[in-house]
Coordinates of C-alpha atoms and ligand atoms in Angstrom, one line a residue:
X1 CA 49.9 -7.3 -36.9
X2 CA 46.6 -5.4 -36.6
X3 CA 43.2 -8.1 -35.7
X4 CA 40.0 -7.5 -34.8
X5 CA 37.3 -9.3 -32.4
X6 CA 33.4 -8.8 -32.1
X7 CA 31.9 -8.0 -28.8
X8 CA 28.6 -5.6 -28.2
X9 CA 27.9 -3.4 -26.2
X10 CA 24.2 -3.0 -24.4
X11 CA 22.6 0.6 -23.9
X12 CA 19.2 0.8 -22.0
X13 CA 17.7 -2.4 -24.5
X14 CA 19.8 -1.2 -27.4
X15 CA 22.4 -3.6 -28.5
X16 CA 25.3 -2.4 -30.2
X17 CA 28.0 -4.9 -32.0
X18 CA 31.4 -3.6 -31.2
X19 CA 34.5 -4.2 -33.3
X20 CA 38.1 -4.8 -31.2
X21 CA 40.9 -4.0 -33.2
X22 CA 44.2 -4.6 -32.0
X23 CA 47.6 -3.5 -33.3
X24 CA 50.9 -4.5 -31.7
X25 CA 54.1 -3.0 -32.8
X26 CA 57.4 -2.7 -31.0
X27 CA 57.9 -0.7 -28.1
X28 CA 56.2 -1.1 -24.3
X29 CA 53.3 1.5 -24.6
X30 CA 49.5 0.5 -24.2
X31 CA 46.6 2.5 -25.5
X32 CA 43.5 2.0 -25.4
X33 CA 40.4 4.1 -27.2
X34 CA 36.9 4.2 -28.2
X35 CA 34.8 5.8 -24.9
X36 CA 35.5 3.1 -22.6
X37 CA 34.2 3.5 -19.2
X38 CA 36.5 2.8 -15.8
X39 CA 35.7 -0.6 -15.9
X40 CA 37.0 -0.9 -19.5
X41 CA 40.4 1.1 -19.2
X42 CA 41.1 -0.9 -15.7
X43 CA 40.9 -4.1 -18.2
X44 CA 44.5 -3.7 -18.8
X45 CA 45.7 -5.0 -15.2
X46 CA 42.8 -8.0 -15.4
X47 CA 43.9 -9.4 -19.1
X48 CA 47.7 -9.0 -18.0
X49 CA 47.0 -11.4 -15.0
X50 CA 44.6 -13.3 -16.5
X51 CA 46.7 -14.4 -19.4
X52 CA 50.1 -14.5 -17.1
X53 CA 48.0 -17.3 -14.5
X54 CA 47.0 -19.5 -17.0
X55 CA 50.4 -19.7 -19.0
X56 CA 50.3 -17.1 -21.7
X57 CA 52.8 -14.3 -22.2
X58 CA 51.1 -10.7 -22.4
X59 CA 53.3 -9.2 -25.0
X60 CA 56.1 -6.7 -24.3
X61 CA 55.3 -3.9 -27.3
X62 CA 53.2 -1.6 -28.8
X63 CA 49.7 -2.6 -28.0
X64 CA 46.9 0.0 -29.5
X65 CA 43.6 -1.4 -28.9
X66 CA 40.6 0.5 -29.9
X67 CA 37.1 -0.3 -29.8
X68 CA 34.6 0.9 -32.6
X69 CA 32.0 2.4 -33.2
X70 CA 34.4 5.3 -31.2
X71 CA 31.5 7.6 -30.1
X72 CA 29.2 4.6 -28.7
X73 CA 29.2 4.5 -24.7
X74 CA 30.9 0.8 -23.6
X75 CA 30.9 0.1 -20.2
X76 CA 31.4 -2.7 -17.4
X77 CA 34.3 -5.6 -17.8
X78 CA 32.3 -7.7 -20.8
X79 CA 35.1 -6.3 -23.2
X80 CA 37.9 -8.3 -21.0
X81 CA 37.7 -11.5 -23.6
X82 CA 37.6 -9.9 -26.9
X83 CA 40.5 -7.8 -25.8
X84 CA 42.8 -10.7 -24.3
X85 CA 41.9 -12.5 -27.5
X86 CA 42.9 -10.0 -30.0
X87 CA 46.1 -9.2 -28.3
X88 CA 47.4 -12.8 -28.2
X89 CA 46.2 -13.3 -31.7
X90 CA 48.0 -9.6 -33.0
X91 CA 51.1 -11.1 -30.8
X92 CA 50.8 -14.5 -33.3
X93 CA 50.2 -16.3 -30.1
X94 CA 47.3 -18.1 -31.7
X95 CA 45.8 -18.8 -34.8
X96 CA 43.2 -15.9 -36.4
X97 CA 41.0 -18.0 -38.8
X98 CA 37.8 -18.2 -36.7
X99 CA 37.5 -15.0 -35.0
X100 CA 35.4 -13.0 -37.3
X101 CA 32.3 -16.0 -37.0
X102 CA 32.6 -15.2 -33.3
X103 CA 31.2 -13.1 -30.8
X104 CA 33.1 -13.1 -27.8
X105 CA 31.8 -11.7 -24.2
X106 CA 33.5 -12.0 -20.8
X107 CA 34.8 -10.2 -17.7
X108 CA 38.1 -12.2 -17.0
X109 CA 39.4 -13.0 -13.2
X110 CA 42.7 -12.4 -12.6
X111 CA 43.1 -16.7 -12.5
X112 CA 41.6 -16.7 -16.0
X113 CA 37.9 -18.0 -15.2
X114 CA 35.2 -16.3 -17.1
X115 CA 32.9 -14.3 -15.0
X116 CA 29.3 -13.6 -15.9
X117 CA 27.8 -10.6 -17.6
X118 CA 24.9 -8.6 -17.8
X119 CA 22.6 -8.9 -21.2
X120 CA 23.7 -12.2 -22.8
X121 CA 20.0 -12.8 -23.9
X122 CA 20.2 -9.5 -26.2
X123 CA 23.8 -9.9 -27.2
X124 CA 22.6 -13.6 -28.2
X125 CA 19.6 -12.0 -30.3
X126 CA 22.2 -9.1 -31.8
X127 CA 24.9 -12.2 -32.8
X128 CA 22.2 -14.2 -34.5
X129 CA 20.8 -10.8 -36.7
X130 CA 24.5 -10.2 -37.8
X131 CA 25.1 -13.3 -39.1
X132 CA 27.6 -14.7 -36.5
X133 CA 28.1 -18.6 -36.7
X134 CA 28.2 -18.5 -32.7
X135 CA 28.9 -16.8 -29.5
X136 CA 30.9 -17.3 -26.8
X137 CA 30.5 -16.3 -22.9
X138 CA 30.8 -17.1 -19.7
X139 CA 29.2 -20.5 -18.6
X140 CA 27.1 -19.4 -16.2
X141 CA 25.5 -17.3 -19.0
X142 CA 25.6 -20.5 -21.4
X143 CA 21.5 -21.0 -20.5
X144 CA 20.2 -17.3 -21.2
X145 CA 22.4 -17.1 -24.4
X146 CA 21.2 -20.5 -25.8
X147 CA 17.1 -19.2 -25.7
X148 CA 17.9 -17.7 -29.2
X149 CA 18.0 -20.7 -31.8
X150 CA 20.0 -21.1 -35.1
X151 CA 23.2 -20.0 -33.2
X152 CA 26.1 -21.9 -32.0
X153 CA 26.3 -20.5 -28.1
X154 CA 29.2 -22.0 -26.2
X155 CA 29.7 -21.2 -22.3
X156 CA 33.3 -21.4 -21.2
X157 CA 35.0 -21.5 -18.0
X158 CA 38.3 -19.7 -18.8
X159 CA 40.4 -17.9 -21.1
X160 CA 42.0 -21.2 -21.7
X161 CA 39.1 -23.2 -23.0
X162 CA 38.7 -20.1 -25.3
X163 CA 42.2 -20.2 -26.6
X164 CA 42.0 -23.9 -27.5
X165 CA 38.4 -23.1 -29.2
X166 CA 39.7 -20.6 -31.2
X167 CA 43.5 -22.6 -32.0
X168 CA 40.5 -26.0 -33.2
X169 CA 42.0 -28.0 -30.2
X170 CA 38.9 -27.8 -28.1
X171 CA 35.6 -28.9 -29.9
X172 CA 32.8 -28.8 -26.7
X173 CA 28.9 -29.3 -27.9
X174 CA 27.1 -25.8 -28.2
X175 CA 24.5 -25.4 -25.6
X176 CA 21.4 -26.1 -26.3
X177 CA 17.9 -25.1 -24.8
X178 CA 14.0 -26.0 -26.2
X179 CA 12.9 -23.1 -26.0
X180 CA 9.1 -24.2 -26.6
X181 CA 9.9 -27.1 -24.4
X182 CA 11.2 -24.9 -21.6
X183 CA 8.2 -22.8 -22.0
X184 CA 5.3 -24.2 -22.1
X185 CA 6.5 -26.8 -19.5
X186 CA 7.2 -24.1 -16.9
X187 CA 4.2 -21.7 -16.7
X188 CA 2.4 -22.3 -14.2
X189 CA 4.7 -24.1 -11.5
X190 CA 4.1 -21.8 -8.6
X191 CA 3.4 -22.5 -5.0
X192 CA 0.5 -19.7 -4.7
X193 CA -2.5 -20.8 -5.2
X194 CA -5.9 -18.9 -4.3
X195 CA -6.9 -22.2 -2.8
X196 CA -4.8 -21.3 0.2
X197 CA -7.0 -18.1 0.9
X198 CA -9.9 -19.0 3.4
X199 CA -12.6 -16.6 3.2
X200 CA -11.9 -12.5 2.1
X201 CA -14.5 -13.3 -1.0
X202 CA -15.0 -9.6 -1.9
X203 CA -10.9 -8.8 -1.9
X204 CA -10.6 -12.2 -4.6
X205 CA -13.7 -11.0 -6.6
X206 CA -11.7 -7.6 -6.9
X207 CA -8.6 -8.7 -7.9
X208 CA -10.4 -11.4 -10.0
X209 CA -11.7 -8.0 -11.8
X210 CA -8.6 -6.1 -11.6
X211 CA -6.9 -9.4 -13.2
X212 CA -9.8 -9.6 -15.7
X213 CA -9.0 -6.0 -17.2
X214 CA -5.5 -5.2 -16.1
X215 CA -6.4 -2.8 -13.9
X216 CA -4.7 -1.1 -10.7
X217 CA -5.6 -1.9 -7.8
X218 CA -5.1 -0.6 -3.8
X219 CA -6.2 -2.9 -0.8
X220 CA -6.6 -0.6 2.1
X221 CA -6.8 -3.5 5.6
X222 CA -5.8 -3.7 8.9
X223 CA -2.2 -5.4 9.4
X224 CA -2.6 -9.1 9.2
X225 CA -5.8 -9.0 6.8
X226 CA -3.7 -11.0 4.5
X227 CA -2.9 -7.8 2.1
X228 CA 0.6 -9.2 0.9
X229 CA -0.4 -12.7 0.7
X230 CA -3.2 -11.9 -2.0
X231 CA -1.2 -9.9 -4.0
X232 CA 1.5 -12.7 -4.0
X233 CA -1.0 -14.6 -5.8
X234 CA -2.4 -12.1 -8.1
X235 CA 0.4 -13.6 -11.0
X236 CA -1.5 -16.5 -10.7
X237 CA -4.7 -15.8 -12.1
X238 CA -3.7 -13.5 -14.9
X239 CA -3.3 -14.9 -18.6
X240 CA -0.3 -17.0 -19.2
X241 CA 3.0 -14.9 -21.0
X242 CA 3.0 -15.1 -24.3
X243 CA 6.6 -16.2 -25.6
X244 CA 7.1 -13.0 -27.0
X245 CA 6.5 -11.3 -23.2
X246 CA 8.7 -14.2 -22.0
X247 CA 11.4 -13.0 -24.0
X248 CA 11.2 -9.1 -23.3
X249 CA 11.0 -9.7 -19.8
X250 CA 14.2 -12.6 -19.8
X251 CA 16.3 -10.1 -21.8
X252 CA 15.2 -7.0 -19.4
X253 CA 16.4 -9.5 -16.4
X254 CA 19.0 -10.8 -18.7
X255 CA 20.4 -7.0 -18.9
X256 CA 19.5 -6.7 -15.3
X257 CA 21.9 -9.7 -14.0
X258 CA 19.1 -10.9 -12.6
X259 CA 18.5 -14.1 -14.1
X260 CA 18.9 -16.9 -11.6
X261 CA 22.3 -19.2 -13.1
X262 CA 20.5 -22.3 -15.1
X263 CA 17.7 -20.4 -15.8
X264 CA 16.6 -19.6 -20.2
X265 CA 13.3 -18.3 -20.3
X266 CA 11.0 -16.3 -17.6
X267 CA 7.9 -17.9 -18.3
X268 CA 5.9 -16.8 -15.4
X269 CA 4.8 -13.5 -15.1
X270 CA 7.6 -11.3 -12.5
X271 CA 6.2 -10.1 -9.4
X272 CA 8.2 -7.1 -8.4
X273 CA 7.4 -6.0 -4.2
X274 CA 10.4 -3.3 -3.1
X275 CA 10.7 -2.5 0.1
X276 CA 9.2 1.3 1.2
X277 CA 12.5 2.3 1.7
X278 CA 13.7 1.5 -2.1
X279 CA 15.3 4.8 -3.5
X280 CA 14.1 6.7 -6.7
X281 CA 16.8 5.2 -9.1
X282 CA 16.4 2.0 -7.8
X283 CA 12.5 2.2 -8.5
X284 CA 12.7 3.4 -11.8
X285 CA 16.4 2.7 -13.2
X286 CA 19.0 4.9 -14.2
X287 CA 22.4 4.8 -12.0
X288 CA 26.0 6.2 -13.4
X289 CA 25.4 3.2 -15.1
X290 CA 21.9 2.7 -16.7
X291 CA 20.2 -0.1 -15.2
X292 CA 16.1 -1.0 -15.6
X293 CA 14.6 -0.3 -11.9
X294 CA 11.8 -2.5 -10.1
X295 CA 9.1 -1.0 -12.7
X296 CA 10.6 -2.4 -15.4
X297 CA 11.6 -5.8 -14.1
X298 CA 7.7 -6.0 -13.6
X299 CA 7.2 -5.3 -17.0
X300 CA 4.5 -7.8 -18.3
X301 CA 3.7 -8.3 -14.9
X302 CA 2.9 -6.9 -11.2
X303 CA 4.2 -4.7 -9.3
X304 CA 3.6 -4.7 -5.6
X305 CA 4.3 -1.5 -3.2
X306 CA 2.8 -2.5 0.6
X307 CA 2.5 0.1 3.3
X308 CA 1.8 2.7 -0.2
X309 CA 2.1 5.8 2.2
X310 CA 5.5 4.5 3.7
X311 CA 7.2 5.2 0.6
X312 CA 9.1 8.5 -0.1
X313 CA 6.6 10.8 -1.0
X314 CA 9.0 12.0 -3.9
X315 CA 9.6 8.2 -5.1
X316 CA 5.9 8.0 -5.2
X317 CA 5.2 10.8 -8.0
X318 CA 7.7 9.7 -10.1
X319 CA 5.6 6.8 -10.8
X320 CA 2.9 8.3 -12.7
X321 CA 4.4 9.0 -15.7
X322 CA 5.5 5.2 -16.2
X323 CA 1.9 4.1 -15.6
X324 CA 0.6 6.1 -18.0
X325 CA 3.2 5.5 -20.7
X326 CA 4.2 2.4 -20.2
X327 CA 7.7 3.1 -20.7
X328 CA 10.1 5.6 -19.0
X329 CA 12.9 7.5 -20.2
X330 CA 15.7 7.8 -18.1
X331 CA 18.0 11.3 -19.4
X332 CA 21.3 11.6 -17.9
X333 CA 24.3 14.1 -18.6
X334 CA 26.2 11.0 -20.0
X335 CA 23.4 9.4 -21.5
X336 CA 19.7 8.6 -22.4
X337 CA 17.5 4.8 -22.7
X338 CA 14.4 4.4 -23.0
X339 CA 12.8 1.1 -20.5
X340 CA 9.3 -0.8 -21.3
X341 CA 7.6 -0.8 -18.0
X342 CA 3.8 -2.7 -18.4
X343 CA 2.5 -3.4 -15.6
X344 CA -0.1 -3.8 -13.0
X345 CA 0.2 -1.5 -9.8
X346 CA -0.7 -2.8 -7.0
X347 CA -0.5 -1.2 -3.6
X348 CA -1.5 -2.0 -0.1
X349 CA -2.2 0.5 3.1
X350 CA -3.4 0.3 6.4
X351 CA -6.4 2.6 6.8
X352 CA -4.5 4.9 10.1
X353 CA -0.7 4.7 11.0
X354 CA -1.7 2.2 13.8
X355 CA -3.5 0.3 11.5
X356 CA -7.3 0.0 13.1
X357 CA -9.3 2.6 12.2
X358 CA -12.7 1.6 12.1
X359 CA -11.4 -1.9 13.1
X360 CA -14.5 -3.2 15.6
X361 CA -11.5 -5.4 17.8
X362 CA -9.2 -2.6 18.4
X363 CA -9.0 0.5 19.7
X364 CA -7.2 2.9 16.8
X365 CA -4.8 5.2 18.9
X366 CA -4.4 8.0 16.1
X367 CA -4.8 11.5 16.4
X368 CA -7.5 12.7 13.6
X369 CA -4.6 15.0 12.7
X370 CA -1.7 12.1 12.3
X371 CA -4.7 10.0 9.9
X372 CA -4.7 12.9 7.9
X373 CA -1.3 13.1 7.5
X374 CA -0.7 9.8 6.9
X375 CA -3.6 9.2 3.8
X376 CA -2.6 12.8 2.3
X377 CA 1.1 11.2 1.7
X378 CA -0.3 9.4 -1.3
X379 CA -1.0 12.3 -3.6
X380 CA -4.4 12.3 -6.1
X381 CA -2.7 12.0 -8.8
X382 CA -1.5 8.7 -8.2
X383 CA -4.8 7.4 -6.8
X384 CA -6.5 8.8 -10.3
X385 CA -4.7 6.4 -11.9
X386 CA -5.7 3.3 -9.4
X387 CA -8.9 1.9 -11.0
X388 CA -10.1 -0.6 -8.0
X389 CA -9.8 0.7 -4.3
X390 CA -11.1 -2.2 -1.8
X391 CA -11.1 -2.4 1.7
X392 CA -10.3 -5.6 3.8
X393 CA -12.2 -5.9 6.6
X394 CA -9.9 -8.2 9.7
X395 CA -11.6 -11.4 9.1
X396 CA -12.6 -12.9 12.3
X397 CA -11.4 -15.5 13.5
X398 CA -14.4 -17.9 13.4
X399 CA -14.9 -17.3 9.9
X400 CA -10.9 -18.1 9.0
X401 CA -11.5 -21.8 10.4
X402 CA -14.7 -22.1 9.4
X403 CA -14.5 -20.8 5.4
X404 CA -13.5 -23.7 3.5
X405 CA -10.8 -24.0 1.0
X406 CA -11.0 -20.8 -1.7
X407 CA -11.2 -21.4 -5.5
X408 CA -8.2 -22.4 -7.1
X409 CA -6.0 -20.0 -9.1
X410 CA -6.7 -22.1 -12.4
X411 CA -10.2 -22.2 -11.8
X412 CA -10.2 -17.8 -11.2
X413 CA -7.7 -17.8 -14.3
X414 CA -10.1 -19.2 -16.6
X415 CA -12.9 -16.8 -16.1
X416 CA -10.1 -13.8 -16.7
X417 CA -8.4 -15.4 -20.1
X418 CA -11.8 -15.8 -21.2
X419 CA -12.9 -12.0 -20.1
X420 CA -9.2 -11.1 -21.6
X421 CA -10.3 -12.6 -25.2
X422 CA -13.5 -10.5 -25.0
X423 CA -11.4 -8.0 -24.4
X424 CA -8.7 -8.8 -27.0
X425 CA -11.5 -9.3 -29.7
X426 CA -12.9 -5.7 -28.5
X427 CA -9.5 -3.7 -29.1
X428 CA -8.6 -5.7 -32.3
X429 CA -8.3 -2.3 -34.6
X430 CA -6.5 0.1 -31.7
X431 CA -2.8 -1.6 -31.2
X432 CA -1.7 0.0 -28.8
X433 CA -4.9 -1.2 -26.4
X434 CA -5.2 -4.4 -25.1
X435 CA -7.7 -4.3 -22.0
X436 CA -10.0 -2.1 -20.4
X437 CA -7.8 -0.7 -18.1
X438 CA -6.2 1.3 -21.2
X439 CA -9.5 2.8 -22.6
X440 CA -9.5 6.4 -23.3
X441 CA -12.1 8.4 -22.3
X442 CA -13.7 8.2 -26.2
X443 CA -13.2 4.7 -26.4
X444 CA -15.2 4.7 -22.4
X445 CA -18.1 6.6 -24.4
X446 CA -17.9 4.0 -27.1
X447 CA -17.7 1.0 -25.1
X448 CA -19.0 1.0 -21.6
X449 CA -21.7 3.3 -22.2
X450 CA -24.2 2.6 -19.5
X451 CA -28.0 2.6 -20.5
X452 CA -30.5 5.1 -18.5
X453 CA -31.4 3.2 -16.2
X454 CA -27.6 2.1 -14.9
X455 CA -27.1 5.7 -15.3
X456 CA -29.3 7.2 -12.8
X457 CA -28.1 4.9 -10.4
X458 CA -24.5 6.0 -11.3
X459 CA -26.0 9.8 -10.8
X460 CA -27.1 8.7 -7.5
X461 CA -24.6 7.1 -6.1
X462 CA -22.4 10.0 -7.0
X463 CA -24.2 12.0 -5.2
X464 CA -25.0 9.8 -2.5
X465 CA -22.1 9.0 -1.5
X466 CA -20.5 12.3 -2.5
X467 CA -17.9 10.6 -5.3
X468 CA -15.3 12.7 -7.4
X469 CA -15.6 13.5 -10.4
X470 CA -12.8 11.9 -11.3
X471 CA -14.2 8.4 -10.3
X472 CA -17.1 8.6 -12.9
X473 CA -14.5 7.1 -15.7
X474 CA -13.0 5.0 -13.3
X475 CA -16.2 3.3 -12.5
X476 CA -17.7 2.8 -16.2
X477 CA -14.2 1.3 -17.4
X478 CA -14.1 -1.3 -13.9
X479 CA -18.4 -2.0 -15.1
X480 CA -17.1 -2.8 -18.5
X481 CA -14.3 -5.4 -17.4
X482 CA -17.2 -6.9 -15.0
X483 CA -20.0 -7.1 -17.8
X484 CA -17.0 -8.8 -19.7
X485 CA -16.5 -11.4 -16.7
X486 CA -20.2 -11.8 -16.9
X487 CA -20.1 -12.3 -20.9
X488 CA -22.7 -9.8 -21.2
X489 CA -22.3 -7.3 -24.4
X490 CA -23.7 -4.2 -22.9
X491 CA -23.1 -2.9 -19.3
X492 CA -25.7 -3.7 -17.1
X493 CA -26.9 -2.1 -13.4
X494 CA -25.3 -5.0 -11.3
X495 CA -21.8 -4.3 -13.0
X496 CA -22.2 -0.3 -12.2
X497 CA -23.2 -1.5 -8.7
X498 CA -20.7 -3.5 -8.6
X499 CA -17.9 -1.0 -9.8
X500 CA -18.7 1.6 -7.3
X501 CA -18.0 -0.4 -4.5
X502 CA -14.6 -0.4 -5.8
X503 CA -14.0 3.6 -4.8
X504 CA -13.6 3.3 -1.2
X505 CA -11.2 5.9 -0.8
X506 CA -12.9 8.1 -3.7
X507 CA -15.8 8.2 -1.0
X508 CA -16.8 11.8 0.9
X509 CA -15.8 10.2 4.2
X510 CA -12.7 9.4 3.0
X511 CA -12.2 12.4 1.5
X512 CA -13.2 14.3 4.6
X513 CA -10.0 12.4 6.0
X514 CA -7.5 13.9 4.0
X515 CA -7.1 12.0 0.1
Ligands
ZN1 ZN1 -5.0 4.2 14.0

């Protein structure tokens, strides 16, 4: 008897449905086609067991199993279910009349318990755009699968349950999540507050601007100046995730396995921080296997790299691309995906490799020659694209104890939506730019065009203080997002001022020191 399943199969954020078609006939031989990865031709052994340990009988004959469309990659252990099913219902061990308003997904144990799989959110999306009346997978993906609405999602423990599903013996209640409820309920539930930050008033004003206009932004401090613990709280003051970002950033973690079990929606905005030592593949996906890397699992959100120059100099240049495109496009032999990746960078480095350069309390022990080596590691090319450079000066200890509590997050998150609308208002005919951070150089001209007067004193700062070329840009885009914090319409002196404080590094002393 020949039956078929439905299953899908997840490249990169494409979502394939898959057909299982099984045919048994007599004789002892098992095939198995359709570009299956290991994981899928090892699913023999696991359905055998499975079916054996909870009671069932895998049959003795002719089993040809093939999974379609043929040329489509299908990989990992999700394709365990829909084959144990088809087989026992092309052996007539159960009853056929449901399986096509099903999508199954599951990697079976050899006991018969349904392990979890990667991309249930997606596969959930794909079942509801082809019609399917429900899906079922593994409980501990019942809560991501249940997001999308107008589908029946079912999460079940083993192949059992399934089998009784399928047979009408078994009626469970679908799963069921508010997604609206969930939400809006669960935005802002963090422990991070600005609050907590005593003193450091010019570091939040600059991340209050880099927040304001999505921009980059590097902290360049002495060890202990509270680099890492601002940046924790950076997700804090930036506009709330709009349910469509909730739901590309839970499917990106959803394909990840990354979701925490219990969990539907993201709804606050990720904050990726991977250690130095993180490896190219692992920073920006890929793998035998594709999977998104940190850069995309802070899409919609930040991304945190401390101790910048720590990281593999190599590891480091492979981010440009991303930032400027926003995406990245991972090309292997075997395959190619394409992965959103919007986010803000954010880096942190001490100014020497012991950390105290210029630092009044300490004595820096570093060679001029080990300084240089250690700020040439980050290349130009990725500082050009780091809008907001700001130095953190060690805060003395008098000042910690005596600076009262700082602004709250909600209070500093306010002022930025409100910059952000300015901002959204601003871009409203150019879809593919949503804050100043993304301005083109014509749209810089067009926009943040400084009058004479803030030009001169752009001219002579330059000069002055010996800037780059390359930070003229830099600085009118930052003005613009300040004038915008300021609700003023044109961009004044003060927000030029302002803006070229932000290019520490840009500066000719700096520059003298290696960058
Ligand atoms: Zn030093």
């Amino acid at each position: 008897m020949l039956v078929k399943t439905y299953c899908a199969a997840v490249n990169g954020m494409e979502v394939t449905t898959v057909t299982v078609e099984v045919s048994i006939t007599r004789g002892v031989m098992y095939h198995l086609s359709g570009l299956g990865d290991t994981a899928v031709k090892e699913s023999h052994d696991r359905i055998a067991a499975a079916l054996l340990n909870t009671g069932h009988k895998f049959p003795s004959a002719d089993i040809t199993a093939n999974l379609s469309p043929a040329d489509l990659r299908k990989e990992g252990s999700s394709f365990d279910l829909p084959l144990a099913i088809a087989i026992l219902a092309a052996n007539e061990d159960m009853q056929t009349d449901h399986l096509a308003q099903y999508m199954l997904v599951g990697e079976l144990s050899l006991d018969g318990t349904l392990q979890p799989i990667k991309g249930a959110l997606p596969i959930a999306i794909k079942a509801r755009a082809e019609r399917f009346k429900g899906l079922i997978v593994p409980k501990a993906n019942e809560h991501e699968a249940a997001v999308v609405d107008t589908l029946e999602v079912y999460g079940m423990s083993n192949i059992s349950e399934v089998i009784n599903f399928l047979n009408g013996k078994y009626q469970p209640e679908p799963c069921y999540v508010n997604t609206r409820e969930e939400f809006y309920n669960n935005q802002y539930v963090s422990d991070l507050d600005f609050a907590d930050v005593r003193g450091q008033e010019n570091v939040k004003r600059a991340l209050e601007v880099a927040a304001a206009g999505s921009h980059n932004v590097i902290m360049v401090g002495p060890p202990g100046s509270g680099k890492s613990m601002m940046a924790k709280r950076l997700p804090s003051i930036l506009p709330p995730l709009a349910l469509s970002e909730s739901l590309e950033t839970t499917q990106i973690h959803s394909i990840a396995g990354k979701l925490k079990k219990d969990t539907g929606l993201i709804t606050q905005r990720p904050f990726r921080s991977p250690h130095h030592t993180i490896s190219e593949v692992a920073l920006v996906g890929g793998g035998n296997n594709p999977m998104p890397g940190e850069i995309t699992l802070a899409h919609n959100g930040v991304l945190f790299c401390d101790e910048l120059p720590e990281f593999n100099k190599h590891t480091l240049e492979v981010l440009r691309q991303p930032l400027e495109d926003r995406n990245i496009t991972i090309s292997r032999a075997k395959y190619t995906v394409t992965y959103p990746c919007s986010f803000m960078f954010v880096a942190s480095m001490n100014p020497c490799p012991c950390g105290y350069y210029g630092d009044p309390t300490h004595h820096c022990v570093c060679t001029p020659g080990q300084i240089q080596r250690y700020l040439s590691k980050i290349s130009g090319p990725l500082l050009d694209r780091i809008d907001i450079q700001c130095e953190i000066a060690p805060l003395p200890f008098k000042d910690l104890s005596q600076a009262k509590a700082g602004e709250s997050s909600a209070v500093i998150r306010e002022r930025v939506i409100k910059a952000r609308t300015i901002q959204t208002e601003r871009f409203k005919d150019y879809p593919e730019i949503h804050c100043n951070a993304q301005m083109s150089e014509r749209m810089i001209h067009q926009f943040a065009e400084p009058d004479s007067r803030s030009l001169d004193l752009l001219r002579a700062a330059m000069e002055r203080l010996k800037l780059s070329a390359r930070a003229y840009n830099r600085i009118l885009k930052v003005a613009r997002t300040i004038a915008d914090l300021d609700g003023s319409e044109k961009v004044q002196s003060h927000h030029i001022a302002e803006a070229i404080g932000y290019r520490n590094l840009d500066r000719g002393d700096w520059a003298e020191r290696g960058i």
